[in-house]
Coordinates of C-alpha atoms in Angstrom, one line a residue:
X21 CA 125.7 99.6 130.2
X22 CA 127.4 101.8 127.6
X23 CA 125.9 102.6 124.3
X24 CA 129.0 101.4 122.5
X25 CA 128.2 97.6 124.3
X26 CA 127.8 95.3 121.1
X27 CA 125.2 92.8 120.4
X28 CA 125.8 90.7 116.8
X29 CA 128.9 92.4 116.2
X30 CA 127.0 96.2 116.2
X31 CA 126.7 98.5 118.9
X32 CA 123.5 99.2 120.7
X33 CA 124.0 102.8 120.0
X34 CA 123.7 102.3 115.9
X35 CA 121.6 99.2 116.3
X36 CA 118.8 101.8 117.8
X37 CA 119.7 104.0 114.9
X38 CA 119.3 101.6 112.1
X39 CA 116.6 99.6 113.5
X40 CA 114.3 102.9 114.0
X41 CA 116.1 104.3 110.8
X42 CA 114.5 101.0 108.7
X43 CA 111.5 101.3 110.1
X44 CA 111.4 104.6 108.6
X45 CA 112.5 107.5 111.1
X46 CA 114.3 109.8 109.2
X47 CA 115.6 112.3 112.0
X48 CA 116.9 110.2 115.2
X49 CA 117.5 112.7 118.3
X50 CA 119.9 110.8 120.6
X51 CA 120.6 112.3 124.5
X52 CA 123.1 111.5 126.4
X53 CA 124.7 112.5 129.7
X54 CA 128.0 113.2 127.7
X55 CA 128.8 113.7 123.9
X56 CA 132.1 112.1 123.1
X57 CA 134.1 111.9 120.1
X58 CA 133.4 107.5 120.1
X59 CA 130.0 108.3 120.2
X60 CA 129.8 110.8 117.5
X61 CA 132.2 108.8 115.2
X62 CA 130.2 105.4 115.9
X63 CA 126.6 106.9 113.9
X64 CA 128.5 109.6 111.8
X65 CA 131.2 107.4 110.2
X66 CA 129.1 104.8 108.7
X67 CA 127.7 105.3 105.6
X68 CA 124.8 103.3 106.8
X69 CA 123.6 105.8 108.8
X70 CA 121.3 107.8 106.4
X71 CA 118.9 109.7 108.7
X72 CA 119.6 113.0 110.4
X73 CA 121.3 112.8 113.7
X74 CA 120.6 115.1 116.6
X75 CA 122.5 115.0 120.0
X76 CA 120.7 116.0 123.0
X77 CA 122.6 116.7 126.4
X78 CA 122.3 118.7 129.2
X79 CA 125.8 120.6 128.2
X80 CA 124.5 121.1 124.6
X81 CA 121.8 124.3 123.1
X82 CA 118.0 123.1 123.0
X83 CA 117.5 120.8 120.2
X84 CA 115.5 122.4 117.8
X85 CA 112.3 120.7 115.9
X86 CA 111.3 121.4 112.8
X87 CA 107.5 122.2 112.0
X88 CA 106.6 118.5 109.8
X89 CA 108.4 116.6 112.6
X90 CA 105.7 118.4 115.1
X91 CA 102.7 116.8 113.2
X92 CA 104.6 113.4 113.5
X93 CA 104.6 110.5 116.5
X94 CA 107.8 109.7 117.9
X95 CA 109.1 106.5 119.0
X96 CA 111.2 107.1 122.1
X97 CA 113.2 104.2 123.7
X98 CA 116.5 103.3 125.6
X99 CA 119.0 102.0 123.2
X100 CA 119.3 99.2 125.8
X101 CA 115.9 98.2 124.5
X102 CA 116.7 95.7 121.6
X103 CA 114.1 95.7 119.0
X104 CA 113.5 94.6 115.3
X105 CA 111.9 97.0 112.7
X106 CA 108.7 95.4 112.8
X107 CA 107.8 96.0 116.3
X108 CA 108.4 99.8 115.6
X109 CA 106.2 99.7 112.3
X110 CA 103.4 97.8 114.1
X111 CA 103.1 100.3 117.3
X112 CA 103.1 103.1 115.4
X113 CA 100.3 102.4 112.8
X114 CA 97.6 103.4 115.4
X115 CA 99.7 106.2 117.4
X116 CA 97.8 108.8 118.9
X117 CA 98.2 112.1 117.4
X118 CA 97.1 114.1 120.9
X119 CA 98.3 111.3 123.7
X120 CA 101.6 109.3 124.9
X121 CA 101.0 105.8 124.5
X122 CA 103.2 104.2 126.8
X123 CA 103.9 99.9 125.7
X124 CA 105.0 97.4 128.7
X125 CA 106.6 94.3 129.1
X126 CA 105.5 91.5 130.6
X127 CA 106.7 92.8 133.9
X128 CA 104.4 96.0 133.4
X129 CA 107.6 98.0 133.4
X130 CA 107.9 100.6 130.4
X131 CA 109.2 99.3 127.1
X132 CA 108.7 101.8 124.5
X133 CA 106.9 104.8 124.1
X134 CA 104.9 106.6 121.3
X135 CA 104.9 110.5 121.9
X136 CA 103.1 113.2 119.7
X137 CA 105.2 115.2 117.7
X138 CA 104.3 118.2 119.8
X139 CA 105.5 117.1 123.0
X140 CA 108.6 116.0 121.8
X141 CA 110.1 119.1 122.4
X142 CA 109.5 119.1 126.2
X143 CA 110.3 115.6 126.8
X144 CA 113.9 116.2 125.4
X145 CA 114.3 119.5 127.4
X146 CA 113.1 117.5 130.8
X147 CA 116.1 115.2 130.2
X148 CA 118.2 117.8 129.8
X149 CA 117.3 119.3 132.6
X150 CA 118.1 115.9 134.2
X151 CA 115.0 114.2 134.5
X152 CA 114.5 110.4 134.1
X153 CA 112.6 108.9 130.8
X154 CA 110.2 107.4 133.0
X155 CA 109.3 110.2 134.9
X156 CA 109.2 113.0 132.1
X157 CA 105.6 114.7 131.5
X158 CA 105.1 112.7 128.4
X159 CA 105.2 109.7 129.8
X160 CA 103.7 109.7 132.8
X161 CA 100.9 111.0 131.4
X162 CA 100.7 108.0 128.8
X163 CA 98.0 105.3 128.2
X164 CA 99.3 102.1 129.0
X165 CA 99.5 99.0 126.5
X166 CA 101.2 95.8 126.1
X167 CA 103.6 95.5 123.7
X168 CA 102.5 92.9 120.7
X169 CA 103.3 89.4 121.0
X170 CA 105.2 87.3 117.9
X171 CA 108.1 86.1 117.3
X172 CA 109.3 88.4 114.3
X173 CA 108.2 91.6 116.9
X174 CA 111.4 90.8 118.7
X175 CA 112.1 92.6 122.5
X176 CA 114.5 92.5 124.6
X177 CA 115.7 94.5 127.9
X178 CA 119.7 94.2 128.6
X179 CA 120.5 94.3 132.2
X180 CA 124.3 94.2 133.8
X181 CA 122.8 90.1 134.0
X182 CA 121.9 89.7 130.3
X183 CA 124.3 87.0 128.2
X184 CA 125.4 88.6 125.2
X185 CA 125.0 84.9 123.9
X186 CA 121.8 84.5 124.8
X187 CA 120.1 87.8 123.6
X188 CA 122.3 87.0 120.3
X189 CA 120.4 83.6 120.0
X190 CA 117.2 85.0 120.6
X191 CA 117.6 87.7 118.3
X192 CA 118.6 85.2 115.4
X193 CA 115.0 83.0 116.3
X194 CA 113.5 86.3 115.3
X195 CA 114.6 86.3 112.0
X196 CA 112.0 83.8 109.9
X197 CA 112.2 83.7 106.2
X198 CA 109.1 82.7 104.8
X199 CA 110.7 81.1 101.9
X200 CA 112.4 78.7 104.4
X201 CA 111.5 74.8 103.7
X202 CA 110.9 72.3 106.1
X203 CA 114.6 71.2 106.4
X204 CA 115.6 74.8 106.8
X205 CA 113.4 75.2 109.6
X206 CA 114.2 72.1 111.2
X207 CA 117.7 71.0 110.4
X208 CA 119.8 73.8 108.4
X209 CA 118.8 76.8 110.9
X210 CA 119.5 74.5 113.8
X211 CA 123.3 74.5 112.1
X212 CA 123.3 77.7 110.5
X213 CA 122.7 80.0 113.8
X214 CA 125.4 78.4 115.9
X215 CA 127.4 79.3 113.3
X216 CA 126.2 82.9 112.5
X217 CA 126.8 83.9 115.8
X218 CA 130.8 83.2 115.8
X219 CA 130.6 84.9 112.1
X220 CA 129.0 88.0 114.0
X221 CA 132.1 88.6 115.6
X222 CA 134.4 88.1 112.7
X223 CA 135.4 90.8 109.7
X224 CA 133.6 88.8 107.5
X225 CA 130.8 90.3 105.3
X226 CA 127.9 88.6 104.2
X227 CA 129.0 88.9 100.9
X228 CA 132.2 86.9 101.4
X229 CA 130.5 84.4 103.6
X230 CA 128.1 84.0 100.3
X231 CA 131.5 83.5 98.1
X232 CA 132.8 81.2 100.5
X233 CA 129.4 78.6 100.5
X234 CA 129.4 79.0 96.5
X235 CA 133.2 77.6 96.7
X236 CA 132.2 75.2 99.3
X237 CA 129.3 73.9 96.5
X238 CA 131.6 73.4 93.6
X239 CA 134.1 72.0 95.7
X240 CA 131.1 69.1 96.8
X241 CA 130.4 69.5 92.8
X242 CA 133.6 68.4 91.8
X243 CA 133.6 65.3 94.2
X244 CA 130.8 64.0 92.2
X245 CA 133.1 63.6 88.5
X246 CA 135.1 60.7 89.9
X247 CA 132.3 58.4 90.4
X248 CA 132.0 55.5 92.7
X249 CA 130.3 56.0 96.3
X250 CA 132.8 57.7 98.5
X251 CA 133.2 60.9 96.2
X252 CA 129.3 61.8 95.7
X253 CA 128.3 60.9 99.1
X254 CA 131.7 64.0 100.3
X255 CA 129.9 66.0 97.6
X256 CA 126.6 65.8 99.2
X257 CA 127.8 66.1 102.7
X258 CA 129.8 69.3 101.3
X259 CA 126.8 71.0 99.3
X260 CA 124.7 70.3 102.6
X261 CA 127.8 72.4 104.4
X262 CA 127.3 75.0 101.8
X263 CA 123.7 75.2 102.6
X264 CA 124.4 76.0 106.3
X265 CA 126.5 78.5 104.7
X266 CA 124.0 80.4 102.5
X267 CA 121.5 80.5 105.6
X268 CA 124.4 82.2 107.3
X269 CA 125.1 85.0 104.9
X270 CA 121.6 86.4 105.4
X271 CA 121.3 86.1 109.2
X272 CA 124.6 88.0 109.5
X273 CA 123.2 90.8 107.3
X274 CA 119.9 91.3 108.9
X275 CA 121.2 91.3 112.0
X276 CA 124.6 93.7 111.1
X277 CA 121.8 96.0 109.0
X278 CA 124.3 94.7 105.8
X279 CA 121.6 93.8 103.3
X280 CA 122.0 95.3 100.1
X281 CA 120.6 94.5 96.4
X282 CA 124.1 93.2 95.6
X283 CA 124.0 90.4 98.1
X284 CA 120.7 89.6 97.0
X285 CA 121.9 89.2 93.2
X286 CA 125.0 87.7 94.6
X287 CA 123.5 85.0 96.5
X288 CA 121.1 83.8 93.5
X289 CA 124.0 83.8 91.3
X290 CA 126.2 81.6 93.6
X291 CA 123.0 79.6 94.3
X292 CA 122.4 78.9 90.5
X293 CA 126.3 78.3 89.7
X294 CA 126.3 75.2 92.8
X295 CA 123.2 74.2 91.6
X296 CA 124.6 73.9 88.1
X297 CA 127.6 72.2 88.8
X298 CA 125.9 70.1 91.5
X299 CA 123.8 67.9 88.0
X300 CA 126.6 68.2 86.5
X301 CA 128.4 66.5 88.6
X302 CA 125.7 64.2 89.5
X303 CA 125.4 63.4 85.6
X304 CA 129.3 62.6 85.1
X305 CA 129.5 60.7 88.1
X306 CA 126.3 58.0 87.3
X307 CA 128.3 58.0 83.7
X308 CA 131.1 57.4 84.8
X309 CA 130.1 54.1 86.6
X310 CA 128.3 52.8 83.5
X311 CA 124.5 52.9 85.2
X312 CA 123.0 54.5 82.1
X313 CA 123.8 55.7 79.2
X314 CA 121.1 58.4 79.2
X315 CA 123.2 59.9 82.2
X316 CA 124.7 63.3 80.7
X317 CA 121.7 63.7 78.6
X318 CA 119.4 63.5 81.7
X319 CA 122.2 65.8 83.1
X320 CA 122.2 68.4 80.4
X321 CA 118.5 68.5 80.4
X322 CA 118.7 69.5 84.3
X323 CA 120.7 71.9 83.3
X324 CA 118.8 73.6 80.6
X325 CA 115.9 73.3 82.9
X326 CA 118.0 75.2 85.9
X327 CA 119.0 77.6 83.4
X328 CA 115.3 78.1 81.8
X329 CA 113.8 78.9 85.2
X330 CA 116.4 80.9 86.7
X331 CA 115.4 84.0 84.3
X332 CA 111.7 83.4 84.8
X333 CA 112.3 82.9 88.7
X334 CA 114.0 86.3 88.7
X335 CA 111.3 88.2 86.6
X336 CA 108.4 86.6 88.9
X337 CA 110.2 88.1 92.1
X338 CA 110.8 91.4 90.6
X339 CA 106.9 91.5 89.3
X340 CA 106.0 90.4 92.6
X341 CA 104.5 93.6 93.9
X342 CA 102.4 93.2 90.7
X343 CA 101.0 89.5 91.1
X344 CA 100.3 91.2 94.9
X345 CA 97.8 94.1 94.3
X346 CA 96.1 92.0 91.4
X347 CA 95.6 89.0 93.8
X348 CA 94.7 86.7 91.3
X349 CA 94.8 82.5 91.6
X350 CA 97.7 82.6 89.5
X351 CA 99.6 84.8 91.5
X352 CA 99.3 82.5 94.7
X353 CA 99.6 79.6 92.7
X354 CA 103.3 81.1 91.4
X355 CA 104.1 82.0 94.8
X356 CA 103.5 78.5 96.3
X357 CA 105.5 76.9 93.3
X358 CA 108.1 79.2 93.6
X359 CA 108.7 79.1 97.2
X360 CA 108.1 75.1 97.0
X361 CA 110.6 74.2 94.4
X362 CA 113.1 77.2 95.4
X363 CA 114.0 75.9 98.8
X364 CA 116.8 74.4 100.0
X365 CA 115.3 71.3 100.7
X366 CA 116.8 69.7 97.9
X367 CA 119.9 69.1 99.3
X368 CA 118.6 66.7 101.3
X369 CA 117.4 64.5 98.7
X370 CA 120.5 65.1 96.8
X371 CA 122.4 63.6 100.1
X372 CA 119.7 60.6 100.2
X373 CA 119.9 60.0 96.9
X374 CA 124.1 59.7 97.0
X375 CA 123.6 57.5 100.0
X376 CA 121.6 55.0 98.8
X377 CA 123.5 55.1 95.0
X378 CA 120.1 56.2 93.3
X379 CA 121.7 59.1 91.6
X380 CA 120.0 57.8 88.4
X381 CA 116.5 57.7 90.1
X382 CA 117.3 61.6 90.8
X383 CA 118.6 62.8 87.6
X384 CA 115.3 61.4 85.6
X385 CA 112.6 62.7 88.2
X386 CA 114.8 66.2 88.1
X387 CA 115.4 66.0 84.5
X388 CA 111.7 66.0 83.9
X389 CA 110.4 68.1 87.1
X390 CA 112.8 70.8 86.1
X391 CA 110.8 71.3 82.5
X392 CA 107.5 71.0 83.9
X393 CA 108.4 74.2 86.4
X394 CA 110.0 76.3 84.2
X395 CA 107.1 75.6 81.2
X396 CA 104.1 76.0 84.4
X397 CA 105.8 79.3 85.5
X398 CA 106.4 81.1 81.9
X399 CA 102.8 80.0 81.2
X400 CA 101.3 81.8 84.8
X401 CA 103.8 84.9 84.3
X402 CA 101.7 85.4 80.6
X403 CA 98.7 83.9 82.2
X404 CA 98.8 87.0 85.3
X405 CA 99.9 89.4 82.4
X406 CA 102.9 90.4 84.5
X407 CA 105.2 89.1 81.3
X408 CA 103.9 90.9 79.4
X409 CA 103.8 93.9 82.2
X410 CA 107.8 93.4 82.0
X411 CA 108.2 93.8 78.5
X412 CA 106.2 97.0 78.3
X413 CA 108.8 98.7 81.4
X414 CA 112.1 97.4 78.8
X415 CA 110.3 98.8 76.2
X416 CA 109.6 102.1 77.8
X417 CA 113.3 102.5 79.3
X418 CA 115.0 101.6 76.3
X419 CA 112.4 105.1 75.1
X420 CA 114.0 107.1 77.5
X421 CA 117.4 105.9 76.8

């Protein structure tokens, strides 16, 4: 199968780069039968690509290693081998610093293997010499082990039988976001990897797929202002689309390697804009059919409430490494209200609630919930001392400026 095969829309040749690149290899040494010019321009002309790249192949000099890389395990496997960083992180935590430790699959056949540094040299010169993986010095010499079971430690062989399709879906499965609600789990991720899969073979960033659900949402958003039954229920059923959407901006950039601190802003921008215009809507439209009087106040209050927390949501995710080494109840107790009342899972009451016409019924339990969260969450953030922990890192930048 050739190295420039591509599963999600990247080849397996960069795939193995990136994957071992994130899981923190810094010099990659790649042999090959023959170095061509698609080959060299498929790692080389990506800016991705950030560690050192070394070709090894029987026409080319001995590689040379440099003396720190010596003292370091290597992680050697066929880039036919799909992984996830994770598996690569875990089987290297206990390498050997003396011994190969060879991992299987359940077949007992050789997965991936974990060589000293100072037998790397030798393994790459037996290739070159044109010796197979499997039966270089290294690893035939190994200690045997299974390779750890779970679902995020993702494996996967390709063979001339593999489905593309398949090895794509099973790959996406891998990908579990622990902020993910019950109805993500069991009803937007259902949708959403379909989905990502045709997107994985499109130009389309994950960037522009997080532009397009945010128009999606105000589109459903401005469905709500007219009122009536029809228009909130399309709203709904378009904001749920635009959920779908925002689950597929992240798949598509974990598995094309295209996260970036950008998107991330990006997508909790766009998030807080639907969400926004989404009461706003809501508000106009229970106003605009006469139901209460207390509709756009209720509305506004949503908003101020949306707008309140978003600030304090932010600063308790970028103090999060804080709340983690101080391990204190107030720490878990802002992670579980954060990741409870920052799910998508509201969309589905939103759709319920346009369903059965008890927008009203939404807009006061919102209206209220949305000031209780914000007020809970500023007082744990002082309570953990990681507001105060924020103020004194502004204070000491604005120092240096």
């Amino acid at each position: 199968m050739s190295p420039l095969t591509k599963i999600g829309g990247v080849s397996l040749l960069k795939r193995a780069v990136l994957t071992a690149q994130k899981a923190g290899v810094t010099t990659c040494y790649l042999y090959v039968a023959h170095v061509t010019a698609a080959l060299r321009h498929e790692v080389h002309d990506d800016s991705r690509v950030t560690s050192q790249i070394v070709w090894v192949s029987p026409t080319l000099d001995d590689p040379h290693i440099p003396e720190p890389l010596m003292t370091e395990p290597s992680v050697v496997f066929a880039v036919t081998t799909i992984v996830r960083h994770p598996l690569l992180q875990t089987i290297t935590q206990d390498a050997s610093a003396e011994k190969t430790t060879v991992f299987t699959d359940a077949a007992g056949a050789a997965a991936i293997a974990v060589v000293p540094g100072a037998r790397v040299a030798t393994l790459l010169r037996e290739l070159q010499q044109g010796q197979r993986l499997a039966d270089t010095s290294a690893i035939m010499g190994g200690d045997q082990q299974r390779l750890p079971q779970a679902r995020s430690l993702f494996f996967h062989r390709l063979t001339p039988a593999s489905r593309i399709a398949e090895v794509e879906q099973a790959l996406l499965l891998s990908l579990e976001n622990p902020r993910d609600g019950r109805v993500d789990t069991y009803f937007n991720r259902k949708l959403s990897r379909p989905l990502t899969r045709r997107l994985l073979h499109t130009l389309l960033t994950p960037n522009q797929i997080t532009l397009l659900s945010c128009m999606v949402g105000l589109v459903g958003a401005l469905c709500f202002f007219p009122g009536g039954y029809w228009g909130p229920v399309l709203g709904a059923v378009l904001l749920q689309f635009s959920v779908v959407l925002d689950c597929c901006d992240g798949e598509v950039a974990r598995v094309k390697f295209l996260e970036s601190p950008f998107g991330d802003v990006l997508d909790i921008v766009c998030d807080t804009l639907v969400t926004i215009a989404i009461f706003v809507g809501m508000g106009v439209a229970v106003w605009q059919d006469g139901a209460s009087s207390q509709a756009l106040p209720l509305a506004s209050m949503l908003v101020l409430g949306g707008c309140l927390a978003f600030p304090l949501v932010t600063l308790a995710e970028k103090t999060e490494a804080v709340g983690d080494r101080r391990e204190g109840w107030e720490d878990t107790l802002m992670k579980r209200l954060i990741a409870s009342l920052t799910t998508r899972d509201v969309s589905i009451v939103i759709f319920a609630s346009a369903l059965t016409g008890k927008l009203l019924w939404f807009l006061w339990g919102a209206a209220i919930g949305a000031q209780i969260f914000w007020l809970i969450l500023l007082w744990l953030l002082w309570r953990a001392g990681r507001l105060q922990h924020w103020i004194q890192g502004v204070e000491v930048k604005n120092e240096e400026v």
